[in-house]
Coordinates of C-alpha atoms and ligand atoms in Angstrom, one line a residue:
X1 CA -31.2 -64.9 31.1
X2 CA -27.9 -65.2 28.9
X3 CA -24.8 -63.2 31.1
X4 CA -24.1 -59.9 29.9
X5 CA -20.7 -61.2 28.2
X6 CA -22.9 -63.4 26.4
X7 CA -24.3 -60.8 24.4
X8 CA -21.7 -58.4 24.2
X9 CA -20.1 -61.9 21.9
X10 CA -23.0 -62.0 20.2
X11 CA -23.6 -58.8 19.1
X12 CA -19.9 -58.0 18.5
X13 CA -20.0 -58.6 14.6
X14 CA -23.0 -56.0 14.4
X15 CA -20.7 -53.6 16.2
X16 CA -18.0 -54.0 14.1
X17 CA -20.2 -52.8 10.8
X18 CA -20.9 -49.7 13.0
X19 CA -24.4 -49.9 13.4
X20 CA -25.2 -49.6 17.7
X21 CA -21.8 -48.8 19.0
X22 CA -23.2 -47.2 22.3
X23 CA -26.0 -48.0 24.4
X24 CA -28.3 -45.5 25.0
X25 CA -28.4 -45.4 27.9
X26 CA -26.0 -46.1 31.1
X27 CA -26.0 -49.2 32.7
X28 CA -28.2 -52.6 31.8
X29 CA -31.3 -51.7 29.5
X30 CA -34.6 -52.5 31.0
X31 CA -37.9 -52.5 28.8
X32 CA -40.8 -51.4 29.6
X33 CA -42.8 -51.6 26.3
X34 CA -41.7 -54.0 23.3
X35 CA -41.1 -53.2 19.4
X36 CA -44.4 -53.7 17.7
X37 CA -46.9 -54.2 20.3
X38 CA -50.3 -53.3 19.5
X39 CA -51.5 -49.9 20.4
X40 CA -54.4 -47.9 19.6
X41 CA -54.6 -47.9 15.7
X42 CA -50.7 -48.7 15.4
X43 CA -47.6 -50.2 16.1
X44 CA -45.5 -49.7 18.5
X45 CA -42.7 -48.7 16.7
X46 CA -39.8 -48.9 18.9
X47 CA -38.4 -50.1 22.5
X48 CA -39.5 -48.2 25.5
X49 CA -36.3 -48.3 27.5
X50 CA -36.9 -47.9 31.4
X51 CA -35.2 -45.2 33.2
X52 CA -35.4 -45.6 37.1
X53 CA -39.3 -44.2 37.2
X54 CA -37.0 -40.6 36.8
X55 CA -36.4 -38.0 34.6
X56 CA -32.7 -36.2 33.2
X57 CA -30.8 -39.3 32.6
X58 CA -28.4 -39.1 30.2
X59 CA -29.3 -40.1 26.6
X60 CA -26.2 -41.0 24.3
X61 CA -26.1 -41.0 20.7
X62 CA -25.6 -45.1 19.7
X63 CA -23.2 -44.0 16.8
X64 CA -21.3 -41.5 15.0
X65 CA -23.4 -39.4 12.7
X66 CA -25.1 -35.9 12.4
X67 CA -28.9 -34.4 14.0
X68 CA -31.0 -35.6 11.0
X69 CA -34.0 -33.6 12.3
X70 CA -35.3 -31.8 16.0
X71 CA -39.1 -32.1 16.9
X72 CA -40.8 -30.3 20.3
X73 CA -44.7 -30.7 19.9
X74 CA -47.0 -30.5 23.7
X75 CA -48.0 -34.5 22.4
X76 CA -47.1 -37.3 20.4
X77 CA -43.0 -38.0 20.8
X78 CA -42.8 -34.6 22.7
X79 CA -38.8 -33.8 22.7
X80 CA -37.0 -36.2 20.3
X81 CA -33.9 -36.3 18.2
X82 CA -33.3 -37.9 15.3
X83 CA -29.5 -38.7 14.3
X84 CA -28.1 -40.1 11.0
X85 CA -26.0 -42.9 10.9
X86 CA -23.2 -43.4 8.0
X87 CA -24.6 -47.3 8.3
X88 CA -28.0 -46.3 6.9
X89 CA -29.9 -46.2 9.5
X90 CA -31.4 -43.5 11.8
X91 CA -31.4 -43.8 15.2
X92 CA -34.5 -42.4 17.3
X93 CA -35.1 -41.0 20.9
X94 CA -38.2 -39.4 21.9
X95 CA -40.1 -37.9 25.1
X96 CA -36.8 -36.1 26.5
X97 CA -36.4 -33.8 28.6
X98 CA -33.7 -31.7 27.3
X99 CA -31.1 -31.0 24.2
X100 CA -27.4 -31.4 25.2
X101 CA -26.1 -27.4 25.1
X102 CA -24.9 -27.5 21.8
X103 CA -28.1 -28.6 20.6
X104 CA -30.2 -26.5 22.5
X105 CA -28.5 -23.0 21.3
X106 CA -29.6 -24.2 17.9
X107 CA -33.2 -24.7 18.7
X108 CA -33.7 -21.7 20.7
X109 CA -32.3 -19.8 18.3
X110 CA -34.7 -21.4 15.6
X111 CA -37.8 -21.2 17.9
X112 CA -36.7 -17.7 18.3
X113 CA -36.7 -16.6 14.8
X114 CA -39.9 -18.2 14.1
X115 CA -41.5 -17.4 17.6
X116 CA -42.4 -21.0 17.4
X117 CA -43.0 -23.4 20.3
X118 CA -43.8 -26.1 18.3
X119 CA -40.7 -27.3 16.3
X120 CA -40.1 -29.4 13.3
X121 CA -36.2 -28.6 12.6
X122 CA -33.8 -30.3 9.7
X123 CA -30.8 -28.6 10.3
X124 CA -28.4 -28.4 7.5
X125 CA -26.8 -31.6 6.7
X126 CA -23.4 -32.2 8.8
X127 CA -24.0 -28.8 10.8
X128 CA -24.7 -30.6 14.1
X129 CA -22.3 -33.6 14.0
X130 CA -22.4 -36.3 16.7
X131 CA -20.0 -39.4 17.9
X132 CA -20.8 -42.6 19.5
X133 CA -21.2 -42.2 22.7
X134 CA -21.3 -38.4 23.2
X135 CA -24.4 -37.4 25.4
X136 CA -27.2 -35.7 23.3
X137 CA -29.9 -34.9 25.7
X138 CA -31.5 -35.8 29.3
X139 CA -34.4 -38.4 29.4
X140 CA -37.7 -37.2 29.9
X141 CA -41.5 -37.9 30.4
X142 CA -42.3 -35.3 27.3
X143 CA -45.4 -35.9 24.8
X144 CA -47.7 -38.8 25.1
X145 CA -46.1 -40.3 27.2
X146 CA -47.4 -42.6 30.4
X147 CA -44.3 -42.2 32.2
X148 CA -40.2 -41.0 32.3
X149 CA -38.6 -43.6 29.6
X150 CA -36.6 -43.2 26.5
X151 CA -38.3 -44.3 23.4
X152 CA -35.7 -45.6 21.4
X153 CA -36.1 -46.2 17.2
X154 CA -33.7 -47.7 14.4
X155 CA -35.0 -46.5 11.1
X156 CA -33.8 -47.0 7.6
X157 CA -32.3 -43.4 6.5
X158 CA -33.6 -43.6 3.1
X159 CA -37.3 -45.4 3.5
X160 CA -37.6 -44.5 7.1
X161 CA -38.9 -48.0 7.8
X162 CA -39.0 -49.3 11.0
X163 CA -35.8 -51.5 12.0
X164 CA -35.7 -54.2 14.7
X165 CA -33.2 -52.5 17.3
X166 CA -31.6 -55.7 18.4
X167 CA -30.4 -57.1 15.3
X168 CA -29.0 -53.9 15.2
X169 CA -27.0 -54.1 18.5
X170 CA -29.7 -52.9 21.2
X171 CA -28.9 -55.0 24.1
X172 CA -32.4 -55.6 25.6
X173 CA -33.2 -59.2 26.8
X174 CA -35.7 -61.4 24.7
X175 CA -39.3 -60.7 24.6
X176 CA -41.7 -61.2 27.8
X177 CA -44.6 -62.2 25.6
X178 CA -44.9 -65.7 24.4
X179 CA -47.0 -66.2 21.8
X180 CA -50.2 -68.5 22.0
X181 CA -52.9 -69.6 19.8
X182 CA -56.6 -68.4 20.2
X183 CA -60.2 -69.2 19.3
X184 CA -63.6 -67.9 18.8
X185 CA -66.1 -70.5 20.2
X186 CA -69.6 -69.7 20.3
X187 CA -68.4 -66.2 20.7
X188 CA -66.3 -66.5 23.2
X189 CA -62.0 -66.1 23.1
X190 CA -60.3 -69.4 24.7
X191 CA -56.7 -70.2 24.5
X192 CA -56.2 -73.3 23.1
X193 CA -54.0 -76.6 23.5
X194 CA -54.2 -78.9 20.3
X195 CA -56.8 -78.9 18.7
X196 CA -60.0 -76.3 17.8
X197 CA -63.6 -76.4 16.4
X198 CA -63.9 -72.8 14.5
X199 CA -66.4 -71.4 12.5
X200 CA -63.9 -69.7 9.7
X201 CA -60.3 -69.2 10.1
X202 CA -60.9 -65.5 10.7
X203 CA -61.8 -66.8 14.7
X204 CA -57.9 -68.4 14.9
X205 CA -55.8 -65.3 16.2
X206 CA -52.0 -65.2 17.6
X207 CA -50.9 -62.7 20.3
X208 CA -48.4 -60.8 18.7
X209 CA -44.6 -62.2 18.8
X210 CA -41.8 -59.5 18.1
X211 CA -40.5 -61.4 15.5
X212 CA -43.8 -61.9 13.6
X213 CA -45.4 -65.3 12.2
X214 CA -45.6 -68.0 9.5
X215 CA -48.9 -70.2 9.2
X216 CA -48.9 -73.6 7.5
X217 CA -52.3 -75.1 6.5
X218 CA -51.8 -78.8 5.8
X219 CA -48.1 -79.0 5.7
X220 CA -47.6 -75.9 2.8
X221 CA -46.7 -72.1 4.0
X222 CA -50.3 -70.1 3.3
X223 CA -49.0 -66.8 5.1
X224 CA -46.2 -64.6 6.7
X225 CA -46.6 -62.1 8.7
X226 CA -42.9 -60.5 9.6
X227 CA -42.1 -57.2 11.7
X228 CA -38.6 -57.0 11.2
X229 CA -38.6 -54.3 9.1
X230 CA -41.7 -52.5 8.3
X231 CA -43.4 -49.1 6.6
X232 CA -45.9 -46.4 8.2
X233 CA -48.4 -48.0 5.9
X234 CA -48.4 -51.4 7.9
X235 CA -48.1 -49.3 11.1
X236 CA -51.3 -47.1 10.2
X237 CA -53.0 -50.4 8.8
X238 CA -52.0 -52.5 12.5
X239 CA -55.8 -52.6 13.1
X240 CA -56.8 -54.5 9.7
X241 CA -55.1 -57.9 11.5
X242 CA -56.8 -56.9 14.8
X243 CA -58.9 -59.5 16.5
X244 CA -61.0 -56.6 18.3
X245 CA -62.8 -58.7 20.3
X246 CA -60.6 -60.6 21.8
X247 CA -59.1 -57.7 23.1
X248 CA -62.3 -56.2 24.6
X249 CA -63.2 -59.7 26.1
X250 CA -59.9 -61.1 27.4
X251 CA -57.2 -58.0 27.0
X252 CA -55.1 -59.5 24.7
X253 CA -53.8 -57.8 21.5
X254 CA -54.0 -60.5 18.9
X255 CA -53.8 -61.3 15.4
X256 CA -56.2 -63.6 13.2
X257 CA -53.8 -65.5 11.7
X258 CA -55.6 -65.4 8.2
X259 CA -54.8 -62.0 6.6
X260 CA -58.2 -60.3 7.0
X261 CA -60.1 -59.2 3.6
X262 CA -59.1 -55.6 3.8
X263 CA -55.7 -55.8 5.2
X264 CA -55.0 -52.5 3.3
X265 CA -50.8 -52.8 4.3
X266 CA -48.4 -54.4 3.0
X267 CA -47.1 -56.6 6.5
X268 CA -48.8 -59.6 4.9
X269 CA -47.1 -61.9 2.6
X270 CA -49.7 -64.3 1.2
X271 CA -47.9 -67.7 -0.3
X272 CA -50.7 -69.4 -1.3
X273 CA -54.4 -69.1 -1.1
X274 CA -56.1 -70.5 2.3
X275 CA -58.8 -73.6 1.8
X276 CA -62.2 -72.5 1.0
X277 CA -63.7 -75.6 1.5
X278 CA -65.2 -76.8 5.1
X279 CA -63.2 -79.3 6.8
X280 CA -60.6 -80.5 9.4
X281 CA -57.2 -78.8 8.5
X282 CA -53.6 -79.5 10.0
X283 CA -52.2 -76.1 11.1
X284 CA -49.1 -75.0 12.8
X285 CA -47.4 -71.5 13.4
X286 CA -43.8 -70.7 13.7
X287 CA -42.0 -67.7 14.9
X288 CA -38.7 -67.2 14.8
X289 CA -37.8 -70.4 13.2
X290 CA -39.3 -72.1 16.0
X291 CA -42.9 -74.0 16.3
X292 CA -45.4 -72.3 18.2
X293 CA -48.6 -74.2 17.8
X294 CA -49.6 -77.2 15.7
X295 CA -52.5 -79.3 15.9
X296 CA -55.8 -80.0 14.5
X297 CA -58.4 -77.2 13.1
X298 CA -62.0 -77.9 12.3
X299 CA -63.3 -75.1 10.3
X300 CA -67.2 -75.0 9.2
X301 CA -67.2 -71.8 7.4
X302 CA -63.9 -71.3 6.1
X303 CA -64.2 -68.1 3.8
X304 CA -67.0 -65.4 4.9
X305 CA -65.1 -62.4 4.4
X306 CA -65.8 -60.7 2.0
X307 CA -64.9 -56.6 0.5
X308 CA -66.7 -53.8 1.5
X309 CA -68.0 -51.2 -0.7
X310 CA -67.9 -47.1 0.1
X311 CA -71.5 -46.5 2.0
X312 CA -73.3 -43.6 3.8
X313 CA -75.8 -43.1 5.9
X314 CA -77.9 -40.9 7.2
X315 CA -80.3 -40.0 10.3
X316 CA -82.1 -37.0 11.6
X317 CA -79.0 -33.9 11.3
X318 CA -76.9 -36.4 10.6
X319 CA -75.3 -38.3 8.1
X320 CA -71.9 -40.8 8.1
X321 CA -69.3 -42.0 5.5
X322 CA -67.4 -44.9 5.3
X323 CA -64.7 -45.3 2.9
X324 CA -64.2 -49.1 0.8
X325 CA -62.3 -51.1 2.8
X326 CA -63.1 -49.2 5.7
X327 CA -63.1 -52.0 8.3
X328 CA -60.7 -55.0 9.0
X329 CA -63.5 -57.0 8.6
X330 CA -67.1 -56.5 6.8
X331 CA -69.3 -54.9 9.8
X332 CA -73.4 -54.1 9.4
X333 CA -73.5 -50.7 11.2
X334 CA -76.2 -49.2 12.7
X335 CA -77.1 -45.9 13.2
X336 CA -79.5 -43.8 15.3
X337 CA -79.6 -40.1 15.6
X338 CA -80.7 -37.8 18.6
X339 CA -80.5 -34.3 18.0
X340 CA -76.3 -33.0 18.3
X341 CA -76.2 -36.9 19.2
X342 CA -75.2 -40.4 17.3
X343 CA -75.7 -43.7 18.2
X344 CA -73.5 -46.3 16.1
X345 CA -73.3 -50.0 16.3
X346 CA -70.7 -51.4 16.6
X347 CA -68.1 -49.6 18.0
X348 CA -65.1 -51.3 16.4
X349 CA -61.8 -49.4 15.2
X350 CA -61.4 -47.7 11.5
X351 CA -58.7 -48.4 9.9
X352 CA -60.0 -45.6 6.9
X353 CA -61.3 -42.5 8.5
X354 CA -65.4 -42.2 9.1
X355 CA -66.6 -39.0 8.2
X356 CA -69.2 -37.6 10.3
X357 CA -71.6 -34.8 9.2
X358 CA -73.7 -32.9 11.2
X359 CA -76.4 -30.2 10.0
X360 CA -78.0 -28.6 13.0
X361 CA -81.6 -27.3 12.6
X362 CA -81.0 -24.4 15.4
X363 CA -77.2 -23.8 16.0
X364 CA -76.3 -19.6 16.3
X365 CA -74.0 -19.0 13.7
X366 CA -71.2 -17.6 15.5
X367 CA -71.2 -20.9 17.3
X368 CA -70.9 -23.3 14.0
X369 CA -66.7 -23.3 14.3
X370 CA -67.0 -23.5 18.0
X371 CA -67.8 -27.3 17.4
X372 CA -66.5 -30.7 18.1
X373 CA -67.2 -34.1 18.1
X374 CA -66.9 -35.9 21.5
X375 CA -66.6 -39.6 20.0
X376 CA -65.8 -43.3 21.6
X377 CA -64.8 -46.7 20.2
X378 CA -64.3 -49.7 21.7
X379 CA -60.3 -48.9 21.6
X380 CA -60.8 -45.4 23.6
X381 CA -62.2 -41.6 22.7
X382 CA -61.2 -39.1 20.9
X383 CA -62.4 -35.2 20.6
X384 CA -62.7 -33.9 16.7
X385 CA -62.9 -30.4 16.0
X386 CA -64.9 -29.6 13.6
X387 CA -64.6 -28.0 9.8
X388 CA -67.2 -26.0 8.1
X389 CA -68.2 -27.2 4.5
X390 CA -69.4 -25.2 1.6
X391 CA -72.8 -27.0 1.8
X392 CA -73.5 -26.1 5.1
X393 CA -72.3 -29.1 7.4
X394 CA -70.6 -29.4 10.3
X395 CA -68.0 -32.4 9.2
X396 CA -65.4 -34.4 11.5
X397 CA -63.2 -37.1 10.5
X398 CA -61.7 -39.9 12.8
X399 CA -60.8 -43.1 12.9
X400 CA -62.3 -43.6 16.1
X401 CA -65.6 -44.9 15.2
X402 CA -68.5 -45.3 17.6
X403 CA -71.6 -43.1 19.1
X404 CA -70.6 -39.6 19.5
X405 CA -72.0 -36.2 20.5
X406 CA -71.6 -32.3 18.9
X407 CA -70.0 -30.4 22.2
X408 CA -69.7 -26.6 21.7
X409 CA -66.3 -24.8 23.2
X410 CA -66.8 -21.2 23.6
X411 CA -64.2 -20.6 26.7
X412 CA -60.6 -20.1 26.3
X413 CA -58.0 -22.4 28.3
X414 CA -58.3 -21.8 31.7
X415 CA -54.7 -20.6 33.1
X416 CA -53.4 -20.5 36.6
X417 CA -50.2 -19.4 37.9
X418 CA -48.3 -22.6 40.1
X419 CA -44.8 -21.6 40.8
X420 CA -41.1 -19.8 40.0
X421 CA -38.4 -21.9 40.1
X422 CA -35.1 -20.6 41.6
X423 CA -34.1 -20.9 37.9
X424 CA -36.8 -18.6 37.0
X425 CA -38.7 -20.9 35.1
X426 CA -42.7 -20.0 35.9
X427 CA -45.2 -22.9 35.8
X428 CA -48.4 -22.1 34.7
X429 CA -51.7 -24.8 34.3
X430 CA -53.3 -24.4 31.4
X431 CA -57.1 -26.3 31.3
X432 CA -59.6 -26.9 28.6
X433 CA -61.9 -29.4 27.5
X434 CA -59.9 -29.8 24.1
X435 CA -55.8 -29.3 23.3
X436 CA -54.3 -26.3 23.8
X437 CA -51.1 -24.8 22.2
X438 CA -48.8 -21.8 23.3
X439 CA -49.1 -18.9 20.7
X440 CA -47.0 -16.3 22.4
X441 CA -45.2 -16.0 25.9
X442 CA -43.5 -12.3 26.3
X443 CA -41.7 -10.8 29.6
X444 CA -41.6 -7.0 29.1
X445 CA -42.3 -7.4 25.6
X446 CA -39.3 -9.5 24.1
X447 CA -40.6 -13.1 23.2
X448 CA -39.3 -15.7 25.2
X449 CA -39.6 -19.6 25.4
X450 CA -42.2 -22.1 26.8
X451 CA -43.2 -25.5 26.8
X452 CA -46.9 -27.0 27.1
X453 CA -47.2 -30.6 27.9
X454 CA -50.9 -31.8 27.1
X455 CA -51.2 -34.9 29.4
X456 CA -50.2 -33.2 32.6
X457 CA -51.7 -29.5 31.6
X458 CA -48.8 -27.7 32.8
X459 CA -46.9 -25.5 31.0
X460 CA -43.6 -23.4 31.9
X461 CA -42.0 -20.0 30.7
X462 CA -38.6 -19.2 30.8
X463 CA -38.7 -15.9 32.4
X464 CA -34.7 -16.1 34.2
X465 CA -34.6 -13.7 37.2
X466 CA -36.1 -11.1 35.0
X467 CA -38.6 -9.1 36.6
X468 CA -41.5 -7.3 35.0
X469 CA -44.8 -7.8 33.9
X470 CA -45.0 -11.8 31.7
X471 CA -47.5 -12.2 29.3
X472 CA -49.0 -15.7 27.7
X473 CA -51.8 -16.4 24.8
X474 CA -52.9 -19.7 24.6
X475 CA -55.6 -21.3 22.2
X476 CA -57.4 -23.9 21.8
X477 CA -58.2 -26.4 19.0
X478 CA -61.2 -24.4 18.1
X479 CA -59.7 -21.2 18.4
X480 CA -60.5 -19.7 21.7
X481 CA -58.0 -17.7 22.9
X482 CA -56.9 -16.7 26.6
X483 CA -54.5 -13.7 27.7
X484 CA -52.6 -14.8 31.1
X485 CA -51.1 -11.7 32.7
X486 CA -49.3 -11.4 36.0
X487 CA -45.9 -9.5 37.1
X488 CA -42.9 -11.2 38.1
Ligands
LIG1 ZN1 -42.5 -46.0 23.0

């Protein structure tokens, strides 16, 4: 790995237009996730910075500027600040811990007025000005998050696209992941050396490099697939360039290096068409100005894909919706209904949501908005609650598309008292089979502030060394609500 001084050489120009001018964090950065990875049904859109397996380390801001915007949500980026740079660009950190006082007296104060414990704030612009360098908040392990690290973003101010960090100034090392060539044999995923027999040039995919791709078919440039710079639309379209089963038979995230049919985003940049006709093709990949595979391709199929047209179907109680262009690639589904149960073949990733309608025979009324869909795709679950429709369904929407179930929730979240901090803060588990969310936390009355953090369950009050009696409601996603008393 090049010295330290090496890079601080390198990047010295890009400091000097005042783009990254401070770290974010002390010492040599560590990463533990890269920029654009694949994750379930996007991109990863920044660089998940390591931060000693702990919590509360300090967070500085990487340039002068002013707090653009303040989000606290129990999921998703949890805590995270989003700061303004005179450069044009915005710098992001998310899952913290806490605000830096100056901050925090402005969101309490906010959260107060509203009695909100979900936030969204844009304060006024230039009211919460920030330098290079000066420490804005602790790290933390807030939202979705698998574990204490910062999640660090460089956005454009104006389009909010997604910037690569390190041409910005990040100091990270390069990449782990090298990228290598893949391809679908009689069904099966092999790496592979120089040359390849393939059916069509959908079963050729690349795991993902940082930097993206160009592909060359006989010496001219067919495609380009670049991730410097990128829109939510190519993050929310990641899973059109999927190869979906090479990830559920080796655990690899890769990308067919032919644009698929229905690549809805814009990531793509197709220079000229691809050969339709069968035959033995010279190919070769670059990445980052450099050669990453070239050899010889045999393709005996080369162009099956083909558009897909809205369809529905229907079974039993149920019936199912899927948009045009609905899959990366065309899929014949299957369906099978079962009663509040759906069978549906196969269980590949949506990149349009899948509507699902249910129409129970016997269902009580009072429970019709006490349902949810339980539902699993060969990418991971997800639990849908469900909306009521003027015709008399039961309808959920997901991206997540594979068998599923109805589930009815009729029981509040389940709260337990844990512990008082010496500070006075009060920890509190909160259970239920689906989200739940903080609606009001009083102590004697007067509103006061909590946090609830989904993927550990726990949530906290700040009661001080108040005594008295401390009240909670909590809800869940299909509205059951709790009231947690106990006395302090
Ligand atoms: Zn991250």
């Amino acid at each position: 790995m090049p010295s330290v001084r090496f890079w601080i050489l390198f990047f010295l120009p890009f400091w000097a237009q005042g783009q990254i001018v401070h770290q974010p964090l002390d010492g040599l950065l560590a990463v533990s996730g890269e920029l654009a990875e694949l994750r379930n049904h996007h991109f990863h859109s920044g660089v998940d910075l390591r931060t000693g397996a702990v919590t509360g380390k300090n967070i500085y801001a990487v340039a002068d500027g002013w707090v653009r915007r303040i989000v606290i949500r129990p999921d998703g980026y949890g805590w995270a600040l989003y700061v303004d740079h005179l450069s044009g660009y915005t710098s992001v950190y998310a899952h913290l811990e806490s605000f830096s006082p100056e901050l925090w007296a402005y969101v309490l104060q906010e959260a107060e007025r509203r009695n909100a414990y979900r936030l969204d704030l844009y304060p006024a612009k230039g009211s919460l000005p920030v330098v290079g360098g000066q420490v804005i908040a602790q790290s933390g392990n807030s939202g979705a998050s698998g574990g204490p690290h910062l999640h660090f973003e460089m956005r454009d101010r104006e389009s909010e696209e997604i910037m690569n960090p390190v041409a910005l100034g990040l100091l990270i090392p390069q990449p782990r992941v090298r990228p290598e060539l893949w391809a679908k044999q009689d069904g099966r995923w092999r790496k592979i050396a120089d040359s390849a027999s393939v059916n069509n040039w959908y079963d050729l995919a690349l795991t993902l490099p940082e930097q993206g791709f160009e592909v060359k078919v006989s010496d001219s440039l067919r495609s380009i697939w670049s991730l410097q710079q990128w829109s939510f639309d190519v993050q929310r379209g990641a899973d059109a360039g999927l190869a979906l089963d090479l990830h559920s038979q080796q655990g690899i995230r890769g990308f067919h290096i032919h644009p698929s049919p229905s690549q809805p985003a814009p990531g793509w940049k197709l220079k000229q068409a691809w050969p339709k006709s069968s035959g033995t093709y010279s190919l070769s990949v670059n990445s980052g100005g450099s050669p990453i595979w070239a050899g010889r391709v045999r393709v005996a199929q080369p162009n099956p894909g083909s558009t897909q047209a809205p369809r529905s179907m229907s079974d039993g109680d149920w019936s199912l919706e899927f948009p045009a262009q609905c899959f990366g690639m065309a899929q014949n589904i299957i369906i099978s209904a079962n009663g509040s149960k759906i069978g549906v073949k196969p269980d590949v990733a949506a990149i349009k949501p899948v509507t699902y309608s249910w129409t129970p025979s016997k269902l009580a009324d009072s429970l019709w908005d006490k349902a949810y869909l339980a539902v699993r795709d060969g990418r991971g679950s997800a639990k849908i609650p469900g909306s009521l429709s003027a015709d008399g369904r039961i309808v959920f929407t997901s991206k997540t598309c594979g068998s599923a179930e109805v589930r009815i929730d009729t029981k509040g979240p389940q709260c337990e008292l844990l512990r008082r901090d010496p500070s006075g803060r009060v920890w509190i588990s909160v259970r239920d089979e689906l989200d739940s969310e903080i609606v009001e936390i009083t102590l004697n009355g007067k509103w006061i502030w909590g946090h609830l953090d989904l993927k550990s369950n726990f949530m906290y009050a700040d009661a001080g060394i108040t005594k008295g009696k401390l009240v909670v409601w909590v809800r869940d996603e299909v509205g059951n609500l709790t009231n947690f008393t106990t006395e302090l």
